Amino acid sequence: MSDKKSFSKLFLLVIGLLIGFQIGQWIGDSSEPDVEKVQQVIELTRRYYLDEISADSISESAIEGILSKLDPHSVYISQEVQRTFEEQLEGNFEGIGIEFQIIDDTITVVSPIIGTPSDRLGIMPGDRIIKIDDTTAVGFSNTQVIQKLRGKKGSKVRIIIYRPSEKSEIVYEIERDVIPINSVEISLILQDSVGYISLTRFAEKTSEELYEALNSLSNQGMQYLLLDLRNNPGGLFEQSVEVSDFFISDDKLIVYTQGRIEEFNEERRASQKYSFENIPLIVLINRGSASASEIVAGAVQDWDRGLIVGETSFGKGLVQRPFLLNDNSAIRLSISRYYTPSGRAIQRNYKSDIDYYSEVMTRNEVDSDNYDHHEESDSLKQSFLTSKGRKVYDGGGITPDYNVSQGSLTKFTAELRSKNIFYQFVRDQIDNRKIVLSEDLKSDLALFLKENIISESKIGEFKKFVEEKEIVLNSKEFMDDIDYITSLLKAYFAKEYFNSEGWYSVLINQDEQINKSLTLLKKSQEMILN
């Protein structure tokens, strides 16, 4: 296709966006877009701009310019990013099934994903991938690794790994398969009868996964539930309704939406009967909980169905609809606002001079009992009532009933995490047999959790390892975070042998928000009985 035809096609795409979606305002206060002016600017830019610029670039810039005048969540998505979005929402991709990190320019297997080709063939944590299809993989970026290892189900890839524990190279020919992206990160029983489920996204199979996890925990004697939505950015609107329905009874309202176009206005109610509707419930949220997570938390709070613990959520109350474009890129356009059952709008203000995203990270919340939401009572926000008559407020996310900060690390410990020093140390300990666990410890999680894996001498070795990495040791800050450092090192060992269950089982003991939740179990039970 000629450049002129290609440009014309892309120009029509831009104009189609302007007209087809009837975007109300166009730079400034104009009530209708001046199509001829847009066409003229694009054509002049293509012909006379001092540097050569592709038609694709002009079109994408025009699209991004349009959407930037709307709201922070109406965005253009390139072909590559759109494919990633689709994988996340579909809940799977096609590849070999490993979690990896690049350490010293080498692809290091953190763990094979259970049930995938890599797991079935015996690829192990700590394996180094040194060649992919007879091409050296040393120096690959994350993107290059993904491009080389992913592929159509049934296709094959040949990799050579170096296994430090055996000091040998092993050749694998792996047939790619569908790799699940799980929404339920972990589900386990705490303190005999407390179920804990971490939900990381709202994808196509989220409600199925959650239902299975809930049934499994019920069979293990679950009498209380902690549903962890922290750092869950949301996802599919329909899934937020289905997840809420597990806990909301009868035909109670879960969420409703309102937009400029009437067809986007709808009410969603509980519609199924589940055995989980009366289980004492605590929902954990933080500033990374957004969108679908806020729908679930808002419904639980408004119906006084359970307690909300943690930090104020992100505050994203706009519903997006994806529109696929001709070249398989897309735009996600905000089509309506959503409201909790009491009538609260969750969306934060995005039209002020404050940076929309950085504002979330600069919040200063104080640990407190906020069950009656007195902390917001002097604000200018509109108040609403929960089913038991508690006041709640709109326009700023979901505010917890109990504010509990996640705590903060010293700059020194944060630097160690950012440079991946903890994992590198554990990897070095295992690969070079500086720590050797008995078979009982490697196979029995309960026994492992009781064992003092990270002794004082091991902490001393870690300090030396830090200095060998040319990081200046800050002894004061190191000791300020010693409990966290010890737990994180043990968690990495636990993940080596027990996957995510081991990782969470160690770190939960250091989690202040979970520990606070465990003190509120009776309170959550009272909410159901009263």
mmCIF file of N, CA and C in Angstrom, residues 19 45 180 254 387 390-391:
data_model
loop_
_atom_site.group_PDB
_atom_site.id
_atom_site.type_symbol
_atom_site.label_atom_id
_atom_site.label_comp_id
_atom_site.label_asym_id
_atom_site.label_seq_id
_atom_site.Cartn_x
_atom_site.Cartn_y
_atom_site.Cartn_z
ATOM 1 N N ILE A 19 -15.971 11.508 15.143
ATOM 2 C CA ILE A 19 -17.401 11.533 14.840
ATOM 3 C C ILE A 19 -18.122 10.369 15.514
ATOM 4 N N THR A 45 1.426 18.620 8.709
ATOM 5 C CA THR A 45 2.479 17.974 9.490
ATOM 6 C C THR A 45 3.153 16.876 8.680
ATOM 7 N N PRO A 180 -2.199 -20.713 32.489
ATOM 8 C CA PRO A 180 -3.206 -19.912 33.194
ATOM 9 C C PRO A 180 -2.581 -18.733 33.939
ATOM 10 N N ILE A 254 -26.035 -4.231 44.055
ATOM 11 C CA ILE A 254 -24.580 -4.323 44.200
ATOM 12 C C ILE A 254 -23.906 -3.053 43.677
ATOM 13 N N SER A 387 -26.641 0.346 55.440
ATOM 14 C CA SER A 387 -27.900 -0.294 55.828
ATOM 15 C C SER A 387 -28.170 -0.188 57.330
ATOM 16 N N ARG A 390 -24.805 3.878 59.314
ATOM 17 C CA ARG A 390 -23.500 4.530 59.441
ATOM 18 C C ARG A 390 -23.290 5.501 58.287
ATOM 19 N N LYS A 391 -22.662 6.632 58.552
ATOM 20 C CA LYS A 391 -22.371 7.588 57.489
ATOM 21 C C LYS A 391 -21.113 7.167 56.734
#
